[in-house]
mmCIF file of C-alpha atoms in Angstrom:
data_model
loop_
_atom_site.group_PDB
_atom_site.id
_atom_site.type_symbol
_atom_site.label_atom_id
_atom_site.label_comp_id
_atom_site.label_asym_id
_atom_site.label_seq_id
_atom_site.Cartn_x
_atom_site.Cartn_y
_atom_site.Cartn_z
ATOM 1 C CA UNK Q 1 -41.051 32.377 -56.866
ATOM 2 C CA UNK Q 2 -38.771 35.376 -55.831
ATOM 3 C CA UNK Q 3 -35.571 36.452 -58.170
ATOM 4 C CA UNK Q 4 -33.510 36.269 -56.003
ATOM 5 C CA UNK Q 5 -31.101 33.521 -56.150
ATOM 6 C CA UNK Q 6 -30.415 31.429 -52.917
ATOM 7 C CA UNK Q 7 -26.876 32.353 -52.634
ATOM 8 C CA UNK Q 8 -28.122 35.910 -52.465
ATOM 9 C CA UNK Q 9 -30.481 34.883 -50.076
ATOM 10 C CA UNK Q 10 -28.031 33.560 -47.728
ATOM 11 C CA UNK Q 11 -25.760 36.272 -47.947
ATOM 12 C CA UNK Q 12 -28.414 38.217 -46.342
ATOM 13 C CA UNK Q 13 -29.221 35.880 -44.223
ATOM 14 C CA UNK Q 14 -25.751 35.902 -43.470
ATOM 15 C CA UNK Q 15 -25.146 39.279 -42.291
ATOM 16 C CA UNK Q 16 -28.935 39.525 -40.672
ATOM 17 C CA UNK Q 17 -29.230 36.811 -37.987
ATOM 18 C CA UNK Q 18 -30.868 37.800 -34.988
ATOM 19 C CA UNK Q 19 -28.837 37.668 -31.814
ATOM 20 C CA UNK Q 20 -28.227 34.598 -29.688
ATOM 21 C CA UNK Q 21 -30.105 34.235 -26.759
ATOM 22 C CA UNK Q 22 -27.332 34.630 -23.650
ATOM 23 C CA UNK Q 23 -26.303 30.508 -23.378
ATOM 24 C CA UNK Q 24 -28.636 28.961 -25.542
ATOM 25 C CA UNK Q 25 -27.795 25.339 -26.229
ATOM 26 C CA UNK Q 26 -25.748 24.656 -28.557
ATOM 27 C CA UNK Q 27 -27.343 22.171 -30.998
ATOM 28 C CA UNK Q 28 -29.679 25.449 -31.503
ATOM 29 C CA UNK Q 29 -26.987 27.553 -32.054
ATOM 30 C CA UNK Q 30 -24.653 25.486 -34.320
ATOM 31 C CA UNK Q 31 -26.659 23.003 -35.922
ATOM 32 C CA UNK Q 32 -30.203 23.629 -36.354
ATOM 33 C CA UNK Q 33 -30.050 27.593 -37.084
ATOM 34 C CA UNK Q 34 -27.300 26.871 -40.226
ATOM 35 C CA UNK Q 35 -29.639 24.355 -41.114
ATOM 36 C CA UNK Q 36 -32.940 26.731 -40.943
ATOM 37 C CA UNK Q 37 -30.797 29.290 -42.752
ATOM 38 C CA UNK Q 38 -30.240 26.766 -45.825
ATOM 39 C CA UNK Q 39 -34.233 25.732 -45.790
ATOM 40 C CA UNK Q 40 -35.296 29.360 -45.478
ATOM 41 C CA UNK Q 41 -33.077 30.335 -48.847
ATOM 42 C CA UNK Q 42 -34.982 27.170 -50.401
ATOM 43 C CA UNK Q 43 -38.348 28.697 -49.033
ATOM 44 C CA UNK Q 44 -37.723 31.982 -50.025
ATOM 45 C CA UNK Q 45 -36.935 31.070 -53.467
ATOM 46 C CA UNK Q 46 -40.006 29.364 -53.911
ATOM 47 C CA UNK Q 47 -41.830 31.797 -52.757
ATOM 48 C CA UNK Q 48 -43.308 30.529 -49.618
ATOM 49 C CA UNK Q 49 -44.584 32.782 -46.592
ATOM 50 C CA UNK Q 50 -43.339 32.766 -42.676
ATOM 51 C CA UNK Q 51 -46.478 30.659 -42.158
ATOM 52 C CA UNK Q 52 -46.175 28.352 -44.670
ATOM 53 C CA UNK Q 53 -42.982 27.336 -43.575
ATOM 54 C CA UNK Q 54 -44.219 27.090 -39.787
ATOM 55 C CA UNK Q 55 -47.145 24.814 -41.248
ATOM 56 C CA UNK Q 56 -44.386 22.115 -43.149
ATOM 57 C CA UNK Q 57 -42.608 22.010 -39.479
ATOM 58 C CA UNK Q 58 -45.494 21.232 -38.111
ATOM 59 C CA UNK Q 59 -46.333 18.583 -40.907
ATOM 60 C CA UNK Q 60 -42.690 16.899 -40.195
ATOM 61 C CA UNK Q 61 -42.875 17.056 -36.075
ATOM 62 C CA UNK Q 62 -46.093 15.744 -35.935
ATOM 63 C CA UNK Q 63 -45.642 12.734 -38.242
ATOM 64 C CA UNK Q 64 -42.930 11.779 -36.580
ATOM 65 C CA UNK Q 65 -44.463 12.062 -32.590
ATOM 66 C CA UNK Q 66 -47.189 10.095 -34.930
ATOM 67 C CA UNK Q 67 -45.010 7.546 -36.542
ATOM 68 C CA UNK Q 68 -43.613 6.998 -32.486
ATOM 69 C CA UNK Q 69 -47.010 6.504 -31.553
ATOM 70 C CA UNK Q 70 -48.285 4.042 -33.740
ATOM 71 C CA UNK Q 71 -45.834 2.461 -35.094
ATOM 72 C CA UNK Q 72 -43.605 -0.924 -33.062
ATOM 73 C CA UNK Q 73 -40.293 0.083 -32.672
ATOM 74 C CA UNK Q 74 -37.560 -0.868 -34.761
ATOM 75 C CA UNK Q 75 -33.964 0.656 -35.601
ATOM 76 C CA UNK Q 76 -35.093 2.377 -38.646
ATOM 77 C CA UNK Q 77 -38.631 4.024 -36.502
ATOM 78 C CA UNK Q 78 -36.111 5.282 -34.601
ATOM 79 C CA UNK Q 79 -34.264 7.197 -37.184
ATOM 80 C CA UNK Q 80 -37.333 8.077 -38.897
ATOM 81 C CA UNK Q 81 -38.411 9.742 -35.761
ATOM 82 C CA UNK Q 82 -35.564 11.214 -35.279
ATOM 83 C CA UNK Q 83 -34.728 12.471 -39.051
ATOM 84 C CA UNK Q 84 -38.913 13.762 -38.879
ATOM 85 C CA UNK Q 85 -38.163 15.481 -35.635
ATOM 86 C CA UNK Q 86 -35.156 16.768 -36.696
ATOM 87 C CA UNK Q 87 -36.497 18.365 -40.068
ATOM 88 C CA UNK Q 88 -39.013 20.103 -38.651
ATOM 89 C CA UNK Q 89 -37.329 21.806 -35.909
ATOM 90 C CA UNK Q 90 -34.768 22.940 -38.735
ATOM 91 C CA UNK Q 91 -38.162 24.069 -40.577
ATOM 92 C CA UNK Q 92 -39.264 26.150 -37.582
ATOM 93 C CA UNK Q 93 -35.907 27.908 -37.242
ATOM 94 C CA UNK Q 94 -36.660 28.903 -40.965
ATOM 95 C CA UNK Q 95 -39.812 30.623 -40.771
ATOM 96 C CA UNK Q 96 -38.302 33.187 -38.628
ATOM 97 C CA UNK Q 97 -35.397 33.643 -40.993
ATOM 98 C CA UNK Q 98 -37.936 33.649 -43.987
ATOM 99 C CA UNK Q 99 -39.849 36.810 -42.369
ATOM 100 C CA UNK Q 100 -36.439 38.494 -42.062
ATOM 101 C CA UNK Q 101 -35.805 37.430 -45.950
ATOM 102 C CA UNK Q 102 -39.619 39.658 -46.729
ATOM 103 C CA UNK Q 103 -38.845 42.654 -44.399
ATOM 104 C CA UNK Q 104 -40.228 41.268 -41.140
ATOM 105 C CA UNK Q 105 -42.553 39.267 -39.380
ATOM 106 C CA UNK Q 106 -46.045 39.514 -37.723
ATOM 107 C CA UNK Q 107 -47.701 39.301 -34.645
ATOM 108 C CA UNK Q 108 -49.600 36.517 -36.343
ATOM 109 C CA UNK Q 109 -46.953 34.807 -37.117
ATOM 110 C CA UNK Q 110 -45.186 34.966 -33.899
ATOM 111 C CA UNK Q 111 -48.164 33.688 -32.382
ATOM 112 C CA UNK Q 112 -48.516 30.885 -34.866
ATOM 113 C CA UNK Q 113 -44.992 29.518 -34.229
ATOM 114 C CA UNK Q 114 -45.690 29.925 -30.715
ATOM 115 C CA UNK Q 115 -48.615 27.481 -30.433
ATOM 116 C CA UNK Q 116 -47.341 25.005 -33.024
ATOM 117 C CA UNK Q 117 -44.367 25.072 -30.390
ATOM 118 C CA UNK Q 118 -46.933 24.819 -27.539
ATOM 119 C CA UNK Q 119 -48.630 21.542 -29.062
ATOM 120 C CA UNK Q 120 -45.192 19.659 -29.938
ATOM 121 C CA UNK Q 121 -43.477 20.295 -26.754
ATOM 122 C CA UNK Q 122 -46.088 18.276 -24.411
ATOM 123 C CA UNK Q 123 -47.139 15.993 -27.521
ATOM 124 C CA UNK Q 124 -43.753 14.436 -27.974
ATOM 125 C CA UNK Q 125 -43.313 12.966 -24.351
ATOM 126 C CA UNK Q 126 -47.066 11.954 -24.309
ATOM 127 C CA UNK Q 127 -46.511 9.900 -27.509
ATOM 128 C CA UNK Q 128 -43.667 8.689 -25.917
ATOM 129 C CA UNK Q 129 -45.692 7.305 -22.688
ATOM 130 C CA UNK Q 130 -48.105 6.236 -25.211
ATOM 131 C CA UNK Q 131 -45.487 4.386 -27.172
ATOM 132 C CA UNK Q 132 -43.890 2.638 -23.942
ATOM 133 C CA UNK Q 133 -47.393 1.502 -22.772
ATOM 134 C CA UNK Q 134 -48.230 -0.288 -26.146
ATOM 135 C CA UNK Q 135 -44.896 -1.628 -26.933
ATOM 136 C CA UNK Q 136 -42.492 -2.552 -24.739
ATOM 137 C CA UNK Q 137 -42.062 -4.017 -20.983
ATOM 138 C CA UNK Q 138 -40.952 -1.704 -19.521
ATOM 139 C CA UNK Q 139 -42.157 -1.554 -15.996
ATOM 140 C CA UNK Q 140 -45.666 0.840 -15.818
ATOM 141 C CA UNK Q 141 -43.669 3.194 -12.885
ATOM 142 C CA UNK Q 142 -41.810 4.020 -15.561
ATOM 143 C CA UNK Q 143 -44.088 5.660 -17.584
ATOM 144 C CA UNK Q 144 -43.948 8.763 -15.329
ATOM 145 C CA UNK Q 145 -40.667 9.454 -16.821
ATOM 146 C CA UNK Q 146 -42.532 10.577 -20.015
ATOM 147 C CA UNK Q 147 -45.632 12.269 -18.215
ATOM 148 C CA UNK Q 148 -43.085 13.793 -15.577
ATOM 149 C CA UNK Q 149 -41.527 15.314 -18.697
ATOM 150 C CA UNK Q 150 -44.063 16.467 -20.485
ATOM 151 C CA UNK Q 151 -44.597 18.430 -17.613
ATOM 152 C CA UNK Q 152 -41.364 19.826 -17.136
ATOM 153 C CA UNK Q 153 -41.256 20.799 -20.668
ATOM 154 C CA UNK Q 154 -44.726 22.509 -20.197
ATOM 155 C CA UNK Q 155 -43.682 24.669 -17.908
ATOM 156 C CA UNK Q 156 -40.329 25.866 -19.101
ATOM 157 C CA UNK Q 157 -41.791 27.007 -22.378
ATOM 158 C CA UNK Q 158 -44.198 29.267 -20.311
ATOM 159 C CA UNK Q 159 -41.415 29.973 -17.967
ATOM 160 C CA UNK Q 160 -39.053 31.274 -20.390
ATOM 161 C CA UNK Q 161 -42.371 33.074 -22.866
ATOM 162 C CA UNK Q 162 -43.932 34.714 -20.178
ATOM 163 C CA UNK Q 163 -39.922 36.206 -19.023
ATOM 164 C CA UNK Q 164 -40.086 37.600 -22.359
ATOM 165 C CA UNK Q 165 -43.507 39.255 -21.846
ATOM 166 C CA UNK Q 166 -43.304 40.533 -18.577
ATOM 167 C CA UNK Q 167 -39.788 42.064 -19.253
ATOM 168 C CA UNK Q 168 -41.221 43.528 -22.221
ATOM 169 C CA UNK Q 169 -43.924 45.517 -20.474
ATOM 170 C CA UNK Q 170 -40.823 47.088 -18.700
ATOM 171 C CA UNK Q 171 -38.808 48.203 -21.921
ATOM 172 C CA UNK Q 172 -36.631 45.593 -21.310
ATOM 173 C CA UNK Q 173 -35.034 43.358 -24.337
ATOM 174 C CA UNK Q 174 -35.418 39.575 -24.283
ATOM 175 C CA UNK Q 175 -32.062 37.525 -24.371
ATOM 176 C CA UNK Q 176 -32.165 36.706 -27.995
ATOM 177 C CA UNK Q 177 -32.581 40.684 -29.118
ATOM 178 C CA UNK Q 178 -29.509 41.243 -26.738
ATOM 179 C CA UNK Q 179 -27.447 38.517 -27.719
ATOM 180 C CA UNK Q 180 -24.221 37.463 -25.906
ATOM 181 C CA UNK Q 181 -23.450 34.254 -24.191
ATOM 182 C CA UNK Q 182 -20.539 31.692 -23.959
ATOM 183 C CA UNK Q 183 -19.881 28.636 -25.834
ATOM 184 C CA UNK Q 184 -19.033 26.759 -22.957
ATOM 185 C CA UNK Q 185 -22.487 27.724 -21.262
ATOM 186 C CA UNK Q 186 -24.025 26.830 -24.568
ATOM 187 C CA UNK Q 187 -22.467 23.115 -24.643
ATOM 188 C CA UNK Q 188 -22.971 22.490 -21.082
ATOM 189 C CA UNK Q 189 -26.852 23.014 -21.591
ATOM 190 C CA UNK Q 190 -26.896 20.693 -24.425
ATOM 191 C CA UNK Q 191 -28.921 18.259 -22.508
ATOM 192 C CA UNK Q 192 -31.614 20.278 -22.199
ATOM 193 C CA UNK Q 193 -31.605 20.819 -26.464
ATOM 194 C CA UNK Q 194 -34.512 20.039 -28.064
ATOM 195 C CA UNK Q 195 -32.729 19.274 -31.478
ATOM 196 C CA UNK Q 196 -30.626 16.631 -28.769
ATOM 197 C CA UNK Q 197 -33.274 15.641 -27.239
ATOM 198 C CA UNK Q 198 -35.197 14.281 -30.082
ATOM 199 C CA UNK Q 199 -31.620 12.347 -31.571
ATOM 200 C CA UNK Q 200 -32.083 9.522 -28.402
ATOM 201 C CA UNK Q 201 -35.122 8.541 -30.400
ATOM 202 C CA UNK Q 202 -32.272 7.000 -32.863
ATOM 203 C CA UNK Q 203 -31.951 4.183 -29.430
ATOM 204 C CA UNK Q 204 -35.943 3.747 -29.679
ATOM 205 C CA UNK Q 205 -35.325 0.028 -31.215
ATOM 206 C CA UNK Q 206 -33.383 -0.824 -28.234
ATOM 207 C CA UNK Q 207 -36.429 -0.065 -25.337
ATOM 208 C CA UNK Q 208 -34.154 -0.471 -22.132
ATOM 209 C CA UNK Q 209 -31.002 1.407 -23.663
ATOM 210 C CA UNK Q 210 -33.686 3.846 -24.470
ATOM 211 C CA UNK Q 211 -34.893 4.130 -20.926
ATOM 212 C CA UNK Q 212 -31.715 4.894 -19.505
ATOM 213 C CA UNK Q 213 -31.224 7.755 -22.450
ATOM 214 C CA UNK Q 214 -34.331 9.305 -21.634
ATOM 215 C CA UNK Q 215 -34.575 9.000 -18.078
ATOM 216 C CA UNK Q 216 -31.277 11.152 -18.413
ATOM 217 C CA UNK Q 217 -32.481 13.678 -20.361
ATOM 218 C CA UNK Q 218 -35.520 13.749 -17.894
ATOM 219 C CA UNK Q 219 -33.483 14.497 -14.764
ATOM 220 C CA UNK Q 220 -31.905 17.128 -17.251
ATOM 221 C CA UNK Q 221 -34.471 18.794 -18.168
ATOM 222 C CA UNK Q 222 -35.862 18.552 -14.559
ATOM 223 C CA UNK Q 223 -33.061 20.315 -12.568
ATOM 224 C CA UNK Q 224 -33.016 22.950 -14.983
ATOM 225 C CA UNK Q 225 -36.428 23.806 -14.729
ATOM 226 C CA UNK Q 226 -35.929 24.160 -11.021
ATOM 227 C CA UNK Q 227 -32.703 25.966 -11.352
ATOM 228 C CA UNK Q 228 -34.813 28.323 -13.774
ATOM 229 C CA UNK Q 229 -37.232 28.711 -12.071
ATOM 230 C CA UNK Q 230 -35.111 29.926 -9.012
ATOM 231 C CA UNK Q 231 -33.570 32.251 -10.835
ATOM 232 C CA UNK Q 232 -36.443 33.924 -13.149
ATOM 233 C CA UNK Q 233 -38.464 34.413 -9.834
ATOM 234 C CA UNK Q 234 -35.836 36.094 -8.295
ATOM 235 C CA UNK Q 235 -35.411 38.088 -11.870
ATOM 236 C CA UNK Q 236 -39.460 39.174 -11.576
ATOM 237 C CA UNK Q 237 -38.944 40.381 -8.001
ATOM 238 C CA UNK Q 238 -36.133 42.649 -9.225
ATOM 239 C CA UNK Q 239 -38.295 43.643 -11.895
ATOM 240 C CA UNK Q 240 -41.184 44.474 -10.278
ATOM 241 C CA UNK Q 241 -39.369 47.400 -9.027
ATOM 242 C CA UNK Q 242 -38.428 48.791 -12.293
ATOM 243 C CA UNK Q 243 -39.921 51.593 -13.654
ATOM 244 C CA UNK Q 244 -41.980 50.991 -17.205
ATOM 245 C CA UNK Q 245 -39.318 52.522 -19.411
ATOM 246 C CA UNK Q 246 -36.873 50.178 -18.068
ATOM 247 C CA UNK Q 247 -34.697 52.622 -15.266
#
């Protein structure tokens, strides 16, 4: 265990967050990153490394995408899915936080969070699918809501990682190190959250109010991946006349 106390700990927390990505979503922004701040004082006073903290968030996510697997639906699966969910994306907010606590991360590290982020981003609509299939009647078309999603998902996390690492092998900052963005941006993209996202899981005891939910968050999700998309392309192509120091 460190000696430093946890108010100490989020005093410097505090003062050190990194910046916020130009309109990141706002349950992100002003939920789950005060909430990762609180859990990364806890960690850091019990002495627990970056990685460690990324391996409890993956404990919580995957039991609940577990619990919504194999378990029938009822209201309280649904808030225990939602509560797991919700936990461990606070968790993996803190491990980042944590490093900053010790002096800084490490590649490892980033990597780590990374492909823990990877799994649970294509695991959570597939368990949904899987969940559909077993236990309600709904009709079978609509299980391509789920798969449909779990590819949309798929390829805005590689959309928006490989941004980062292309832009980097031009000098150029990623969004979060430059910070910036409006609030109103940041609540208008709230239905493409994750942390709001995994709270219509609180409706999974109700299967067709659930549907509608979900098949909302879908579309969402879906026509900002294509609006993304769009624009990242037409980001590269700028890019790719940019010398590698960033003029």
């Amino acid at each position: 265990m460190t000696t430093e106390s946890f108010a100490d700990s989020m005093r410097r927390l505090a003062s050190a967050q990194k910046g916020r990505a130009k309109g990141a979503p706002g349950y992100s922004v002003y939920v789950n990153r005060p909430v990762g701040r609180v859990f990364a004082a806890i960690a850091h006073r019990l002495g627990m490394t970056p990685n460690g903290v990324s391996a409890v968030s993956a404990v919580f996510t995957f039991s609940g995408i577990l619990v919504l697997a194999l378990v029938e639906p009822a209201w309280w699966t649904g808030i225990l899915v939602w509560l797991l969910l919700a936990i461990g994306y606070a968790l993996d907010s803190a491990d980042g936080q944590v490093a900053r606590l010790r002096g800084g991360g490490s590649l490892a590290g980033e990597w780590l969070d990374h492909f823990i982020d990877s799994i649970k981003i294509v695991t959570l609509p597939i368990a949904t699918a899987v969940a559909i299939f077993r236990f309600t009647d709904l009709p079978d078309a609509y299980l391509l809501v789920p798969l449909g999603f779990a590819i949309v998902a798929t390829a805005t996390f590689f959309g928006m990682i490989l941004n980062d690492l292309l832009k980097s092998s031009k000098g150029i900052r990623s969004a979060a190190d430059a910070g910036g963005g409006s609030s109103l941006r940041s609540l208008i993209l709230l239905p493409v959250d994750y942390g709001i996202v995994c709270l219509v899981y609180v409706l999974w005891g109700w299967a067709s109010v659930f549907a509608v939910a979900y098949a909302f968050f879908f579309a969402a999700a879906a026509a900002f991946c294509l609006l993304a998309a769009v624009r990242w392309f037409r980001a590269m192509t700028r890019l790719s006349s940019v010398s590698p120091d960033g003029r």
